[in-house]
Amino acid sequence: MEITYFEEERVFQIQTPNTTYLCGIAGKDWLGHIYYGKRMEDHRAGYLMRTEEAPFTPEVNLREKASFLELFPMEYSTWGIGDFREDCLKVRTEQGYSACELHYVSHWIFDGKPELPGLPATFEGSVEKHMQPGADTSASPESCRENGKCQTLEILCRDEILKLDVILSYSVFDDTDAIARSVRIENHSQEALYLDRVYSVCLDMEDKEYEMLTLAGAWARERHMERRPLAHGRQGVASGRGESSHQEHPFLALLGKHTTQEAGEVYGMHFVYSGNFTAQAEKTQYDHVRMTMGINPEGFCWKLAPEETFQTPEVILVYSDCGLDGMTHEFHRLYRNHLIRSPWLHQKRPVLLNNWEATYFNFDAEKIFEIAREAKRLGIEMLVLDDGWFGERDTDDCSLGDWQVNEKKLPGGLTALADRITGLGMKFGLWFEPEMVSPKSRLYEAHPDWAIQIPGRPATQGRAQYVLDLSRQEIVDYVYEAVASVLRSAEISYVKWDMNRHLTDLSSYGLSGERQGELSHRYMLGVYQLQERLLQEFPNLLLENCSSGGARFDPGMLYYSPQIWCSDDTDAMERLAIQEGTALLYPLSCIGAHVSDCPNHVTGRVVPFETRGHVALAGTFGYELDVTRISEEEQNQIPGQVELYHKYNDLVREGDYYRIASAGDNHLYDCWQVTSQDRRRSLVTYIQVRARPNYHSRTIMLKGLDKDAVYELEGTGKRYSGELLMRAGLLVPEMKGDYVSVLYSLVQV
Ligand code: DGJ
């Protein structure tokens, strides 16, 4: 990893272990993109900016400046002067003029990586340093230098007329090929400027018949992989729902036409942000491609007063020439080493039982205790009390905001219940939905203006609730105290932080008319502040984010919680595609996965208990059913499943994940493999989705093993070399029935 500026050629070279990123200065001071791809040592590629050919640069051919702006590979594009491709920055003056022209001024290269104020971001250095309660984590370039595992390049560009500074930031790490990019905007003029659009990244390149890969979905169908050819014009994904959403995911990749799981080029971008986003690929008239990603400009406008700064969230870039596997490994490594701060990151999480699908709102202390006692007997380690423990909440139409325990259901309060459960030798966890308020609540009665709403217009309800205006500090403070005082009152080891509706009726009583376009981003800053404060006060809390299942499963949330509830769809067959799309970017240790009851509450499907367990093992693992009411046969399987979890979780949590086969492609079977970093152990999960008549054993080709080592297939005494398993394959014997599964554990001998 190294960043160098070559004075003579005016080229910035960013080297990661296997990739090179080049940008440079053309003409007098235009900052252009040169190259991003497989690592090269030679940086002299400035000719790729094509300024030696017509229309040249405006300095030598002013009359064709417009043609230059249509063609030049901009490192950060701006609106209003003639680059008609997607712009990253649109700035408006008080007078209503919208144009911006950026020119290179200077740059800095330094060790370390400054924090992005108020935002989740990748970091350099040990996790321990970042999680010390009360530690000063406001790393300056100076203090970062001590760690030496990360380098940052900041390039200052300026619009002289607007007196606007734009600082492009690039950070690289010595243990991954990922590049973290973000942008800082500073207004040094005497007047306010309005940012109508401010993206975090722009990447121009030539098209090579790329295809676009995105993750699309819906509630209970999150993050399904979708691949399609790139066409001329703009195409992409976005969310304007106030969260990263079920429907689209803040991820976009361009793949070579022939790129497979194991081979070929991939350019991936992932947004470390949980709110509105846009991610686009635009194929131009010259068959060039511009990839962009940032905060969704729809409804966004940020007033930047004189001497104020705006910081964009960061985007992670990954280039791989080893297919999707290569990209996946870089994202996983980056997130494990440089994004997830929780002390739980490398720890086995307690096997939990969540009562949501077990009881929904229909419970009392005795019922919960009865479930806990039985769960404990079966080896389950934590009881999580979900929605319905507070206010008058017996249905979903009231009480959000009233975070006082419902003593009718839970006499003696949470303290009594937590004491009884911890008395069993279990941990106790609790559900909150802190960002919301029900119209039927004491909080709403007292503060109707705290809900996001447009004055004079009835606000839209979603699940009979409104969203609290977390752009207002007094509301953030109130919510924090409401949640923290509950956590202080009892022994609560885990919190599930839920969020069950989108943002609408965007208006805040706390913002002036010209600042209303800031609400959605300020809301996200409020959510981040809340979770940051929670972790500062309760550093060992195991936090699991959730949003109607997996609507806020994004890298922003990972900065605060080491795990996120993946989907309300707990049907193991539906989970295959959901978990495949999720694991494309996220380590398995982040993926909230539970064994639930059948017929499944979402799909009505019946899947063997064993298969449900095997699928949930590829995540955090837990249960979401009433253990007192399932059959004895199923009950009897739980201790064995918990044992499997304890046996394999270190491997699943810390190992390298490989996709072997996808039921989405072959419609018959799904298969993934996790191999320890030292390649001594490997676990293969094979799920037969549909039995095929008159068929024999099937060969699966394993990955990531040591080709020269010998592995024993646990429980069989059979031995194979890594070479055989990877090149010739392993035979999976014929299995009868749909939805059946098998685990193969390989241990080096
Ligand atoms: C949505 C979550 O995804 C569920 O797991 C559950 O916690 C409900 N909310 C409770 O209202």
PDB file of N, CA and C in Angstrom, residues 528-598:
ATOM      1  N   TYR A 528     -27.226   8.203  13.901  1.00  0.00           N
ATOM      2  CA  TYR A 528     -25.838   7.802  14.166  1.00  0.00           C
ATOM      3  C   TYR A 528     -25.384   8.310  15.543  1.00  0.00           C
ATOM      4  N   GLN A 529     -25.780   9.534  15.842  1.00  0.00           N
ATOM      5  CA  GLN A 529     -25.380  10.082  17.146  1.00  0.00           C
ATOM      6  C   GLN A 529     -25.959   9.244  18.292  1.00  0.00           C
ATOM      7  N   LEU A 530     -27.230   8.852  18.124  1.00  0.00           N
ATOM      8  CA  LEU A 530     -27.871   8.044  19.166  1.00  0.00           C
ATOM      9  C   LEU A 530     -27.120   6.740  19.384  1.00  0.00           C
ATOM     10  N   GLN A 531     -26.788   6.069  18.288  1.00  0.00           N
ATOM     11  CA  GLN A 531     -26.129   4.763  18.444  1.00  0.00           C
ATOM     12  C   GLN A 531     -24.703   4.938  18.965  1.00  0.00           C
ATOM     13  N   GLU A 532     -24.057   6.018  18.565  1.00  0.00           N
ATOM     14  CA  GLU A 532     -22.706   6.273  19.063  1.00  0.00           C
ATOM     15  C   GLU A 532     -22.739   6.476  20.584  1.00  0.00           C
ATOM     16  N   ARG A 533     -23.702   7.279  21.037  1.00  0.00           N
ATOM     17  CA  ARG A 533     -23.790   7.555  22.475  1.00  0.00           C
ATOM     18  C   ARG A 533     -24.097   6.277  23.252  1.00  0.00           C
ATOM     19  N   LEU A 534     -24.935   5.467  22.675  1.00  0.00           N
ATOM     20  CA  LEU A 534     -25.293   4.201  23.324  1.00  0.00           C
ATOM     21  C   LEU A 534     -24.046   3.337  23.512  1.00  0.00           C
ATOM     22  N   LEU A 535     -23.239   3.277  22.482  1.00  0.00           N
ATOM     23  CA  LEU A 535     -22.054   2.421  22.571  1.00  0.00           C
ATOM     24  C   LEU A 535     -20.995   3.016  23.488  1.00  0.00           C
ATOM     25  N   GLN A 536     -20.970   4.343  23.567  1.00  0.00           N
ATOM     26  CA  GLN A 536     -20.023   4.959  24.503  1.00  0.00           C
ATOM     27  C   GLN A 536     -20.421   4.625  25.948  1.00  0.00           C
ATOM     28  N   GLU A 537     -21.724   4.706  26.234  1.00  0.00           N
ATOM     29  CA  GLU A 537     -22.147   4.435  27.615  1.00  0.00           C
ATOM     30  C   GLU A 537     -22.199   2.941  27.928  1.00  0.00           C
ATOM     31  N   PHE A 538     -22.530   2.140  26.909  1.00  0.00           N
ATOM     32  CA  PHE A 538     -22.649   0.682  27.141  1.00  0.00           C
ATOM     33  C   PHE A 538     -21.725  -0.044  26.164  1.00  0.00           C
ATOM     34  N   PRO A 539     -20.417   0.063  26.385  1.00  0.00           N
ATOM     35  CA  PRO A 539     -19.481  -0.423  25.354  1.00  0.00           C
ATOM     36  C   PRO A 539     -19.572  -1.918  25.076  1.00  0.00           C
ATOM     37  N   ASN A 540     -20.079  -2.686  26.027  1.00  0.00           N
ATOM     38  CA  ASN A 540     -20.135  -4.132  25.780  1.00  0.00           C
ATOM     39  C   ASN A 540     -21.494  -4.617  25.294  1.00  0.00           C
ATOM     40  N   LEU A 541     -22.390  -3.672  25.075  1.00  0.00           N
ATOM     41  CA  LEU A 541     -23.727  -4.031  24.603  1.00  0.00           C
ATOM     42  C   LEU A 541     -23.620  -4.700  23.232  1.00  0.00           C
ATOM     43  N   LEU A 542     -24.344  -5.801  23.069  1.00  0.00           N
ATOM     44  CA  LEU A 542     -24.427  -6.431  21.750  1.00  0.00           C
ATOM     45  C   LEU A 542     -25.622  -5.794  21.051  1.00  0.00           C
ATOM     46  N   LEU A 543     -25.334  -4.984  20.041  1.00  0.00           N
ATOM     47  CA  LEU A 543     -26.386  -4.241  19.343  1.00  0.00           C
ATOM     48  C   LEU A 543     -26.663  -4.921  18.009  1.00  0.00           C
ATOM     49  N   GLU A 544     -27.942  -5.147  17.742  1.00  0.00           N
ATOM     50  CA  GLU A 544     -28.328  -5.690  16.436  1.00  0.00           C
ATOM     51  C   GLU A 544     -29.282  -4.699  15.795  1.00  0.00           C
ATOM     52  N   ASN A 545     -28.875  -4.144  14.657  1.00  0.00           N
ATOM     53  CA  ASN A 545     -29.783  -3.252  13.942  1.00  0.00           C
ATOM     54  C   ASN A 545     -30.780  -4.078  13.146  1.00  0.00           C
ATOM     55  N   CYS A 546     -31.907  -3.441  12.826  1.00  0.00           N
ATOM     56  CA  CYS A 546     -33.003  -4.137  12.164  1.00  0.00           C
ATOM     57  C   CYS A 546     -33.905  -3.067  11.570  1.00  0.00           C
ATOM     58  N   SER A 547     -34.541  -3.357  10.473  1.00  0.00           N
ATOM     59  CA  SER A 547     -35.533  -2.424   9.973  1.00  0.00           C
ATOM     60  C   SER A 547     -36.556  -3.211   9.173  1.00  0.00           C
ATOM     61  N   SER A 548     -37.667  -3.535   9.808  1.00  0.00           N
ATOM     62  CA  SER A 548     -38.669  -4.406   9.172  1.00  0.00           C
ATOM     63  C   SER A 548     -37.952  -5.541   8.469  1.00  0.00           C
ATOM     64  N   GLY A 549     -37.129  -6.236   9.195  1.00  0.00           N
ATOM     65  CA  GLY A 549     -36.233  -7.209   8.562  1.00  0.00           C
ATOM     66  C   GLY A 549     -34.972  -6.477   8.163  1.00  0.00           C
ATOM     67  N   GLY A 550     -34.624  -6.568   6.888  1.00  0.00           N
ATOM     68  CA  GLY A 550     -33.312  -6.058   6.460  1.00  0.00           C
ATOM     69  C   GLY A 550     -33.339  -4.799   5.632  1.00  0.00           C
ATOM     70  N   ALA A 551     -34.171  -3.807   6.023  1.00  0.00           N
ATOM     71  CA  ALA A 551     -34.239  -2.587   5.207  1.00  0.00           C
ATOM     72  C   ALA A 551     -33.126  -1.595   5.521  1.00  0.00           C
ATOM     73  N   ARG A 552     -32.375  -1.863   6.575  1.00  0.00           N
ATOM     74  CA  ARG A 552     -31.236  -0.975   6.840  1.00  0.00           C
ATOM     75  C   ARG A 552     -30.007  -1.848   7.101  1.00  0.00           C
ATOM     76  N   PHE A 553     -29.842  -2.805   6.213  1.00  0.00           N
ATOM     77  CA  PHE A 553     -28.655  -3.656   6.258  1.00  0.00           C
ATOM     78  C   PHE A 553     -27.649  -2.962   5.368  1.00  0.00           C
ATOM     79  N   ASP A 554     -26.767  -2.172   5.960  1.00  0.00           N
ATOM     80  CA  ASP A 554     -25.813  -1.419   5.141  1.00  0.00           C
ATOM     81  C   ASP A 554     -24.534  -1.207   5.941  1.00  0.00           C
ATOM     82  N   PRO A 555     -23.448  -0.817   5.267  1.00  0.00           N
ATOM     83  CA  PRO A 555     -22.176  -0.666   5.981  1.00  0.00           C
ATOM     84  C   PRO A 555     -22.218   0.436   7.044  1.00  0.00           C
ATOM     85  N   GLY A 556     -23.101   1.433   6.862  1.00  0.00           N
ATOM     86  CA  GLY A 556     -23.214   2.490   7.874  1.00  0.00           C
ATOM     87  C   GLY A 556     -23.600   1.891   9.210  1.00  0.00           C
ATOM     88  N   MET A 557     -24.581   1.018   9.197  1.00  0.00           N
ATOM     89  CA  MET A 557     -25.061   0.403  10.434  1.00  0.00           C
ATOM     90  C   MET A 557     -24.017  -0.519  11.057  1.00  0.00           C
ATOM     91  N   LEU A 558     -23.180  -1.115  10.197  1.00  0.00           N
ATOM     92  CA  LEU A 558     -22.163  -2.037  10.725  1.00  0.00           C
ATOM     93  C   LEU A 558     -21.138  -1.346  11.610  1.00  0.00           C
ATOM     94  N   TYR A 559     -20.991  -0.050  11.398  1.00  0.00           N
ATOM     95  CA  TYR A 559     -20.056   0.714  12.217  1.00  0.00           C
ATOM     96  C   TYR A 559     -20.508   0.720  13.680  1.00  0.00           C
ATOM     97  N   TYR A 560     -21.812   0.579  13.880  1.00  0.00           N
ATOM     98  CA  TYR A 560     -22.368   0.610  15.238  1.00  0.00           C
ATOM     99  C   TYR A 560     -22.730  -0.776  15.760  1.00  0.00           C
ATOM    100  N   SER A 561     -23.203  -1.641  14.864  1.00  0.00           N
ATOM    101  CA  SER A 561     -23.624  -2.966  15.352  1.00  0.00           C
ATOM    102  C   SER A 561     -22.916  -4.053  14.559  1.00  0.00           C
ATOM    103  N   PRO A 562     -22.415  -5.074  15.255  1.00  0.00           N
ATOM    104  CA  PRO A 562     -21.668  -6.115  14.551  1.00  0.00           C
ATOM    105  C   PRO A 562     -22.563  -7.075  13.797  1.00  0.00           C
ATOM    106  N   GLN A 563     -23.892  -6.940  13.998  1.00  0.00           N
ATOM    107  CA  GLN A 563     -24.821  -7.822  13.307  1.00  0.00           C
ATOM    108  C   GLN A 563     -26.106  -7.063  13.002  1.00  0.00           C
ATOM    109  N   ILE A 564     -26.767  -7.478  11.929  1.00  0.00           N
ATOM    110  CA  ILE A 564     -27.993  -6.807  11.490  1.00  0.00           C
ATOM    111  C   ILE A 564     -28.996  -7.893  11.132  1.00  0.00           C
ATOM    112  N   TRP A 565     -30.245  -7.687  11.539  1.00  0.00           N
ATOM    113  CA  TRP A 565     -31.286  -8.672  11.216  1.00  0.00           C
ATOM    114  C   TRP A 565     -31.481  -8.650   9.699  1.00  0.00           C
ATOM    115  N   CYS A 566     -31.339  -9.825   9.099  1.00  0.00           N
ATOM    116  CA  CYS A 566     -31.195  -9.903   7.649  1.00  0.00           C
ATOM    117  C   CYS A 566     -32.526  -9.783   6.913  1.00  0.00           C
ATOM    118  N   SER A 567     -33.564 -10.406   7.489  1.00  0.00           N
ATOM    119  CA  SER A 567     -34.855 -10.378   6.815  1.00  0.00           C
ATOM    120  C   SER A 567     -35.912 -10.937   7.752  1.00  0.00           C
ATOM    121  N   ASP A 568     -37.143 -10.428   7.637  1.00  0.00           N
ATOM    122  CA  ASP A 568     -38.244 -11.029   8.391  1.00  0.00           C
ATOM    123  C   ASP A 568     -38.655 -12.353   7.777  1.00  0.00           C
ATOM    124  N   ASP A 569     -38.115 -12.651   6.635  1.00  0.00           N
ATOM    125  CA  ASP A 569     -38.392 -13.941   6.017  1.00  0.00           C
ATOM    126  C   ASP A 569     -37.405 -14.960   6.573  1.00  0.00           C
ATOM    127  N   THR A 570     -37.928 -15.810   7.478  1.00  0.00           N
ATOM    128  CA  THR A 570     -37.053 -16.799   8.108  1.00  0.00           C
ATOM    129  C   THR A 570     -37.204 -18.167   7.452  1.00  0.00           C
ATOM    130  N   ASP A 571     -37.939 -18.223   6.337  1.00  0.00           N
ATOM    131  CA  ASP A 571     -38.056 -19.482   5.587  1.00  0.00           C
ATOM    132  C   ASP A 571     -36.670 -19.821   5.026  1.00  0.00           C
ATOM    133  N   ALA A 572     -36.162 -20.972   5.424  1.00  0.00           N
ATOM    134  CA  ALA A 572     -34.784 -21.306   5.052  1.00  0.00           C
ATOM    135  C   ALA A 572     -34.583 -21.313   3.537  1.00  0.00           C
ATOM    136  N   MET A 573     -35.616 -21.663   2.771  1.00  0.00           N
ATOM    137  CA  MET A 573     -35.450 -21.686   1.311  1.00  0.00           C
ATOM    138  C   MET A 573     -35.385 -20.265   0.755  1.00  0.00           C
ATOM    139  N   GLU A 574     -36.216 -19.391   1.295  1.00  0.00           N
ATOM    140  CA  GLU A 574     -36.164 -17.986   0.860  1.00  0.00           C
ATOM    141  C   GLU A 574     -34.862 -17.338   1.297  1.00  0.00           C
ATOM    142  N   ARG A 575     -34.371 -17.762   2.447  1.00  0.00           N
ATOM    143  CA  ARG A 575     -33.131 -17.201   2.980  1.00  0.00           C
ATOM    144  C   ARG A 575     -31.922 -17.488   2.068  1.00  0.00           C
ATOM    145  N   LEU A 576     -32.021 -18.528   1.226  1.00  0.00           N
ATOM    146  CA  LEU A 576     -30.849 -18.871   0.410  1.00  0.00           C
ATOM    147  C   LEU A 576     -30.447 -17.690  -0.468  1.00  0.00           C
ATOM    148  N   ALA A 577     -31.405 -17.159  -1.213  1.00  0.00           N
ATOM    149  CA  ALA A 577     -31.080 -16.030  -2.098  1.00  0.00           C
ATOM    150  C   ALA A 577     -30.778 -14.776  -1.291  1.00  0.00           C
ATOM    151  N   ILE A 578     -31.519 -14.584  -0.195  1.00  0.00           N
ATOM    152  CA  ILE A 578     -31.307 -13.371   0.613  1.00  0.00           C
ATOM    153  C   ILE A 578     -29.901 -13.400   1.219  1.00  0.00           C
ATOM    154  N   GLN A 579     -29.534 -14.538   1.777  1.00  0.00           N
ATOM    155  CA  GLN A 579     -28.209 -14.625   2.420  1.00  0.00           C
ATOM    156  C   GLN A 579     -27.090 -14.667   1.377  1.00  0.00           C
ATOM    157  N   GLU A 580     -27.369 -15.177   0.192  1.00  0.00           N
ATOM    158  CA  GLU A 580     -26.339 -15.156  -0.858  1.00  0.00           C
ATOM    159  C   GLU A 580     -26.036 -13.707  -1.255  1.00  0.00           C
ATOM    160  N   GLY A 581     -27.095 -12.930  -1.502  1.00  0.00           N
ATOM    161  CA  GLY A 581     -26.897 -11.522  -1.871  1.00  0.00           C
ATOM    162  C   GLY A 581     -26.237 -10.743  -0.753  1.00  0.00           C
ATOM    163  N   THR A 582     -26.603 -11.054   0.494  1.00  0.00           N
ATOM    164  CA  THR A 582     -26.043 -10.327   1.632  1.00  0.00           C
ATOM    165  C   THR A 582     -24.563 -10.684   1.801  1.00  0.00           C
ATOM    166  N   ALA A 583     -24.266 -11.989   1.682  1.00  0.00           N
ATOM    167  CA  ALA A 583     -22.880 -12.433   1.875  1.00  0.00           C
ATOM    168  C   ALA A 583     -21.973 -12.020   0.716  1.00  0.00           C
ATOM    169  N   LEU A 584     -22.557 -11.552  -0.361  1.00  0.00           N
ATOM    170  CA  LEU A 584     -21.730 -11.028  -1.455  1.00  0.00           C
ATOM    171  C   LEU A 584     -20.863  -9.876  -0.937  1.00  0.00           C
ATOM    172  N   LEU A 585     -21.401  -9.157   0.075  1.00  0.00           N
ATOM    173  CA  LEU A 585     -20.696  -7.970   0.575  1.00  0.00           C
ATOM    174  C   LEU A 585     -20.350  -8.047   2.054  1.00  0.00           C
ATOM    175  N   TYR A 586     -21.128  -8.795   2.813  1.00  0.00           N
ATOM    176  CA  TYR A 586     -20.988  -8.751   4.274  1.00  0.00           C
ATOM    177  C   TYR A 586     -20.498 -10.079   4.832  1.00  0.00           C
ATOM    178  N   PRO A 587     -19.564 -10.029   5.798  1.00  0.00           N
ATOM    179  CA  PRO A 587     -19.139 -11.270   6.452  1.00  0.00           C
ATOM    180  C   PRO A 587     -20.323 -11.981   7.089  1.00  0.00           C
ATOM    181  N   LEU A 588     -20.259 -13.309   7.144  1.00  0.00           N
ATOM    182  CA  LEU A 588     -21.378 -14.077   7.701  1.00  0.00           C
ATOM    183  C   LEU A 588     -21.639 -13.703   9.159  1.00  0.00           C
ATOM    184  N   SER A 589     -20.601 -13.234   9.847  1.00  0.00           N
ATOM    185  CA  SER A 589     -20.759 -12.871  11.258  1.00  0.00           C
ATOM    186  C   SER A 589     -21.726 -11.708  11.457  1.00  0.00           C
ATOM    187  N   CYS A 590     -22.088 -11.006  10.372  1.00  0.00           N
ATOM    188  CA  CYS A 590     -23.005  -9.855  10.495  1.00  0.00           C
ATOM    189  C   CYS A 590     -24.447 -10.235  10.255  1.00  0.00           C
ATOM    190  N   ILE A 591     -24.672 -11.436   9.744  1.00  0.00           N
ATOM    191  CA  ILE A 591     -25.983 -11.746   9.182  1.00  0.00           C
ATOM    192  C   ILE A 591     -26.894 -12.386  10.234  1.00  0.00           C
ATOM    193  N   GLY A 592     -27.887 -11.641  10.688  1.00  0.00           N
ATOM    194  CA  GLY A 592     -28.826 -12.152  11.684  1.00  0.00           C
ATOM    195  C   GLY A 592     -29.669 -13.261  11.063  1.00  0.00           C
ATOM    196  N   ALA A 593     -29.583 -14.486  11.631  1.00  0.00           N
ATOM    197  CA  ALA A 593     -30.281 -15.632  11.028  1.00  0.00           C
ATOM    198  C   ALA A 593     -30.810 -16.527  12.144  1.00  0.00           C
ATOM    199  N   HIS A 594     -32.088 -16.861  12.080  1.00  0.00           N
ATOM    200  CA  HIS A 594     -32.717 -17.680  13.126  1.00  0.00           C
ATOM    201  C   HIS A 594     -33.449 -18.885  12.534  1.00  0.00           C
ATOM    202  N   VAL A 595     -33.555 -19.910  13.349  1.00  0.00           N
ATOM    203  CA  VAL A 595     -34.416 -21.053  13.032  1.00  0.00           C
ATOM    204  C   VAL A 595     -35.817 -20.666  13.510  1.00  0.00           C
ATOM    205  N   SER A 596     -36.800 -20.760  12.617  1.00  0.00           N
ATOM    206  CA  SER A 596     -38.160 -20.395  13.039  1.00  0.00           C
ATOM    207  C   SER A 596     -39.104 -21.578  12.824  1.00  0.00           C
ATOM    208  N   ASP A 597     -40.350 -21.344  13.172  1.00  0.00           N
ATOM    209  CA  ASP A 597     -41.331 -22.432  13.161  1.00  0.00           C
ATOM    210  C   ASP A 597     -41.860 -22.687  11.746  1.00  0.00           C
ATOM    211  N   CYS A 598     -42.414 -23.858  11.536  1.00  0.00           N
ATOM    212  CA  CYS A 598     -43.043 -24.208  10.258  1.00  0.00           C
ATOM    213  C   CYS A 598     -44.451 -24.708  10.523  1.00  0.00           C
TER     214      CYS A 598
END
